[in-house]
Amino acid sequence: MPPKDPDENKTEKAKKALTAVNFFVETNRLEPYTAVYLISFRKWNEVWFGIVSLVMNLAMLVFQTPAGDLLDKTRHKKTIAAAAIFVAAITTVMVVWTSNFWLILIGKTIEGISATIFLPALMSLLLGVCLTQKEVPAFIATTEVSNKVGSFLFVMACAAVSYFAFPDVGAIFYLLGAGGIAAAFFTLQIPSDAIDHARARQLGQAVDLDSSSDEDGGSSHPAVGSKEGKPARYRELLQNRGIVLFAVLTFVYHLANAGVAPLLSQYVATISSQSVSLTWTSAVLIVYFFSQALTARWMSTAIDRFNHKALTTVALIILPIRCAVIAMMVMYWQNPYFLVATQLFEGVGAGIYDIMLPVIVKKLTEGSGRFGFTYGFIVTCWRIGHGVSLLLGEAIVHYMGYSSAFWILGSIGVLNLLSFVSFFRLGGEHREAQ
């Protein structure tokens, strides 16, 4: 058997390390636990937590796009990612050490800024360690499988702690903090010479930002206003129809989607005993991560077999169906077990969408040298939609009730689906008139 090429050995080691990082890294496991812990166990009122959440999200909005731009320009992606993950791990545990409002506000703000750094950093590292563009979508799916399996197991452990150790549930945050430290360790195991920094920022042979040669029918053309080997101008990216439209669609998707799970958790808590509030929160997350892990596993093969727009459309269809089912159950059948089971829908929809988002951004920016900047910009739109969704959902619940909230969020999802199907094109269908 011939020996492996040294580049292949380094790439294989880098991919294994990145897969391990994604298993341990916290991307969306904490928010429900932090809210319930501070309000129910630290005797915070909802306004205090709302202020902390608002400031944290504002910091993330301000820093997300510049962080992506930084990751395009730096050759220290690995070190920066590891440092950001480690800092986020420490701030995770802060809620156990203190209940002081100002300390937690500062800590959560730092945690938010750290998250804006390590998300685009990990995606840039993923692009940088892949030897060919063709293997990127499948490896994105592989890392998503690892992340969702890790999330599922962590949440299972948190559920056990919250049930058996009640009311002493601080160990949940130590568990999540330890996961962050492990993720930082594995980030440092990525061989530095396995990272191609040009590939990491999608800098190479320039192609039309409104097209790419792929299964959706695109063809390669020189990027508007860019020169081969040089990054595109920021203005060209922000004037690009495909990028701007996808940013708007991402905002609307999260406007419709982000508020559903928190409202579902709240509603289930209102029809259940207070002593099992954290257990129900864990149950909502367990069902979600379980179905998302299975979906991500399926996507690891489906992403190379099916049209990418069709896959994304499936994710968008699932959202209004899920909202309608929950709304009907709230109106006519208030069973907490079946309400929690509706998270299967979110697991499938988000399992597809979370993988397709970086794949679509990669297609839209191929050859531009601005992947990190564009990815940061799209994630900023995601975060704005997320924050507005929570506010909108809570306002509708306050004035109109839970069922109305789910119907309205589902209607926004229908609008987003129709807009995506009608106006968004991958490949050469976004070419602007010359």
Short mmCIF file of N, CA and C in Angstrom, two decimals, residues 296-366:
data_model
loop_
_atom_site.label_atom_id
_atom_site.label_comp_id
_atom_site.label_asym_id
_atom_site.label_seq_id
_atom_site.Cartn_x
_atom_site.Cartn_y
_atom_site.Cartn_z
N ALA A 296 -28.53 16.14 9.84
CA ALA A 296 -27.18 16.50 9.40
C ALA A 296 -26.45 15.29 8.83
N ARG A 297 -26.68 14.13 9.44
CA ARG A 297 -26.06 12.90 8.93
C ARG A 297 -26.57 12.59 7.53
N TRP A 298 -27.87 12.74 7.32
CA TRP A 298 -28.44 12.53 6.00
C TRP A 298 -27.90 13.56 5.00
N MET A 299 -27.75 14.79 5.45
CA MET A 299 -27.26 15.86 4.58
C MET A 299 -25.82 15.63 4.12
N SER A 300 -25.04 14.87 4.90
CA SER A 300 -23.65 14.63 4.52
C SER A 300 -23.55 13.90 3.18
N THR A 301 -24.59 13.16 2.82
CA THR A 301 -24.63 12.51 1.50
C THR A 301 -25.57 13.24 0.54
N ALA A 302 -26.67 13.77 1.07
CA ALA A 302 -27.67 14.42 0.21
C ALA A 302 -27.14 15.69 -0.43
N ILE A 303 -26.22 16.38 0.24
CA ILE A 303 -25.76 17.68 -0.26
C ILE A 303 -25.03 17.57 -1.59
N ASP A 304 -24.45 16.39 -1.88
CA ASP A 304 -23.79 16.18 -3.16
C ASP A 304 -24.70 15.53 -4.19
N ARG A 305 -25.91 15.15 -3.78
CA ARG A 305 -26.81 14.42 -4.67
C ARG A 305 -27.97 15.27 -5.16
N PHE A 306 -28.37 16.27 -4.37
CA PHE A 306 -29.57 17.03 -4.69
C PHE A 306 -29.26 18.50 -4.95
N ASN A 307 -30.15 19.14 -5.70
CA ASN A 307 -30.06 20.56 -5.98
C ASN A 307 -30.08 21.35 -4.67
N HIS A 308 -29.16 22.29 -4.53
CA HIS A 308 -29.02 23.01 -3.26
C HIS A 308 -30.21 23.92 -2.97
N LYS A 309 -30.78 24.51 -4.01
CA LYS A 309 -31.96 25.35 -3.77
C LYS A 309 -33.14 24.49 -3.31
N ALA A 310 -33.28 23.30 -3.88
CA ALA A 310 -34.38 22.42 -3.48
C ALA A 310 -34.24 22.00 -2.01
N LEU A 311 -33.02 21.71 -1.58
CA LEU A 311 -32.79 21.33 -0.18
C LEU A 311 -33.16 22.48 0.75
N THR A 312 -32.75 23.70 0.39
CA THR A 312 -33.07 24.86 1.23
C THR A 312 -34.57 25.10 1.27
N THR A 313 -35.24 24.87 0.15
CA THR A 313 -36.70 25.05 0.10
C THR A 313 -37.40 24.11 1.07
N VAL A 314 -36.91 22.88 1.18
CA VAL A 314 -37.50 21.93 2.14
C VAL A 314 -37.43 22.49 3.55
N ALA A 315 -36.28 23.06 3.92
CA ALA A 315 -36.13 23.65 5.26
C ALA A 315 -37.14 24.77 5.48
N LEU A 316 -37.37 25.58 4.45
CA LEU A 316 -38.29 26.71 4.58
C LEU A 316 -39.74 26.25 4.65
N ILE A 317 -40.07 25.15 3.99
CA ILE A 317 -41.44 24.61 4.03
C ILE A 317 -41.78 24.11 5.43
N ILE A 318 -40.80 23.50 6.09
CA ILE A 318 -41.04 22.87 7.39
C ILE A 318 -41.46 23.89 8.45
N LEU A 319 -40.91 25.11 8.39
CA LEU A 319 -41.17 26.12 9.43
C LEU A 319 -42.65 26.46 9.58
N PRO A 320 -43.38 26.87 8.53
CA PRO A 320 -44.80 27.18 8.73
C PRO A 320 -45.63 25.97 9.12
N ILE A 321 -45.25 24.78 8.65
CA ILE A 321 -45.97 23.57 9.06
C ILE A 321 -45.83 23.37 10.57
N ARG A 322 -44.61 23.52 11.06
CA ARG A 322 -44.34 23.39 12.50
C ARG A 322 -45.16 24.39 13.31
N CYS A 323 -45.16 25.65 12.88
CA CYS A 323 -45.90 26.68 13.61
C CYS A 323 -47.40 26.37 13.63
N ALA A 324 -47.93 25.90 12.50
CA ALA A 324 -49.36 25.59 12.44
C ALA A 324 -49.72 24.44 13.37
N VAL A 325 -48.87 23.42 13.42
CA VAL A 325 -49.13 22.27 14.30
C VAL A 325 -49.13 22.72 15.76
N ILE A 326 -48.13 23.52 16.16
CA ILE A 326 -48.05 23.99 17.55
C ILE A 326 -49.27 24.85 17.88
N ALA A 327 -49.64 25.76 16.98
CA ALA A 327 -50.78 26.63 17.23
C ALA A 327 -52.06 25.83 17.42
N MET A 328 -52.26 24.81 16.60
CA MET A 328 -53.46 23.97 16.73
C MET A 328 -53.46 23.22 18.06
N MET A 329 -52.28 22.75 18.48
CA MET A 329 -52.20 22.02 19.75
C MET A 329 -52.45 22.95 20.94
N VAL A 330 -51.94 24.18 20.86
CA VAL A 330 -52.18 25.15 21.93
C VAL A 330 -53.68 25.44 22.04
N MET A 331 -54.35 25.49 20.91
CA MET A 331 -55.77 25.81 20.90
C MET A 331 -56.65 24.64 21.36
N TYR A 332 -56.26 23.41 20.98
CA TYR A 332 -57.19 22.30 21.17
C TYR A 332 -56.65 21.11 21.98
N TRP A 333 -55.32 21.02 22.18
CA TRP A 333 -54.79 19.81 22.83
C TRP A 333 -53.49 20.15 23.54
N GLN A 334 -53.58 20.60 24.79
CA GLN A 334 -52.41 21.10 25.53
C GLN A 334 -51.67 19.95 26.23
N ASN A 335 -51.03 19.12 25.43
CA ASN A 335 -50.28 17.98 25.96
C ASN A 335 -48.78 18.30 25.88
N PRO A 336 -48.09 18.42 27.03
CA PRO A 336 -46.67 18.83 26.99
C PRO A 336 -45.78 17.87 26.22
N TYR A 337 -46.08 16.57 26.29
CA TYR A 337 -45.24 15.59 25.61
C TYR A 337 -45.31 15.77 24.09
N PHE A 338 -46.51 15.95 23.57
CA PHE A 338 -46.65 16.11 22.13
C PHE A 338 -46.19 17.50 21.67
N LEU A 339 -46.34 18.50 22.53
CA LEU A 339 -45.82 19.82 22.20
C LEU A 339 -44.30 19.78 22.06
N VAL A 340 -43.64 19.11 22.99
CA VAL A 340 -42.18 18.96 22.91
C VAL A 340 -41.79 18.18 21.66
N ALA A 341 -42.60 17.19 21.29
CA ALA A 341 -42.30 16.37 20.11
C ALA A 341 -42.29 17.18 18.82
N THR A 342 -42.97 18.34 18.81
CA THR A 342 -42.96 19.16 17.59
C THR A 342 -41.57 19.70 17.28
N GLN A 343 -40.66 19.61 18.25
CA GLN A 343 -39.28 20.04 17.99
C GLN A 343 -38.59 19.17 16.95
N LEU A 344 -39.18 18.01 16.66
CA LEU A 344 -38.67 17.19 15.56
C LEU A 344 -38.67 18.00 14.26
N PHE A 345 -39.71 18.81 14.06
CA PHE A 345 -39.78 19.65 12.86
C PHE A 345 -38.61 20.62 12.80
N GLU A 346 -38.34 21.29 13.93
CA GLU A 346 -37.25 22.26 13.93
C GLU A 346 -35.91 21.57 13.68
N GLY A 347 -35.74 20.39 14.26
CA GLY A 347 -34.49 19.67 14.06
C GLY A 347 -34.22 19.39 12.59
N VAL A 348 -35.27 19.00 11.86
CA VAL A 348 -35.11 18.71 10.43
C VAL A 348 -34.86 20.00 9.65
N GLY A 349 -35.71 21.02 9.89
CA GLY A 349 -35.56 22.27 9.16
C GLY A 349 -34.24 22.96 9.42
N ALA A 350 -33.88 23.10 10.69
CA ALA A 350 -32.62 23.76 11.03
C ALA A 350 -31.43 22.90 10.64
N GLY A 351 -31.59 21.57 10.69
CA GLY A 351 -30.51 20.68 10.28
C GLY A 351 -30.12 20.89 8.83
N ILE A 352 -31.12 21.17 8.00
CA ILE A 352 -30.84 21.46 6.59
C ILE A 352 -30.31 22.89 6.43
N TYR A 353 -31.00 23.84 7.04
CA TYR A 353 -30.68 25.26 6.82
C TYR A 353 -29.29 25.62 7.35
N ASP A 354 -28.93 25.11 8.51
CA ASP A 354 -27.64 25.45 9.10
C ASP A 354 -26.47 24.97 8.25
N ILE A 355 -26.68 23.89 7.51
CA ILE A 355 -25.64 23.40 6.60
C ILE A 355 -25.64 24.19 5.30
N MET A 356 -26.83 24.50 4.81
CA MET A 356 -26.91 25.19 3.52
C MET A 356 -26.43 26.63 3.59
N LEU A 357 -26.56 27.28 4.76
CA LEU A 357 -26.19 28.69 4.84
C LEU A 357 -24.73 28.93 4.45
N PRO A 358 -23.73 28.26 5.08
CA PRO A 358 -22.35 28.51 4.66
C PRO A 358 -22.06 28.01 3.25
N VAL A 359 -22.77 26.97 2.81
CA VAL A 359 -22.57 26.47 1.44
C VAL A 359 -23.01 27.53 0.43
N ILE A 360 -24.16 28.16 0.69
CA ILE A 360 -24.65 29.20 -0.22
C ILE A 360 -23.73 30.42 -0.18
N VAL A 361 -23.28 30.81 1.02
CA VAL A 361 -22.36 31.95 1.11
C VAL A 361 -21.07 31.65 0.35
N LYS A 362 -20.58 30.43 0.46
CA LYS A 362 -19.38 30.03 -0.28
C LYS A 362 -19.61 30.18 -1.78
N LYS A 363 -20.76 29.74 -2.26
CA LYS A 363 -21.05 29.87 -3.69
C LYS A 363 -21.12 31.33 -4.13
N LEU A 364 -21.74 32.15 -3.31
CA LEU A 364 -21.93 33.55 -3.66
C LEU A 364 -20.62 34.34 -3.63
N THR A 365 -19.62 33.86 -2.89
CA THR A 365 -18.37 34.62 -2.72
C THR A 365 -17.17 33.95 -3.37
N GLU A 366 -17.37 32.87 -4.08
CA GLU A 366 -16.25 32.11 -4.63
C GLU A 366 -15.37 33.00 -5.51
#
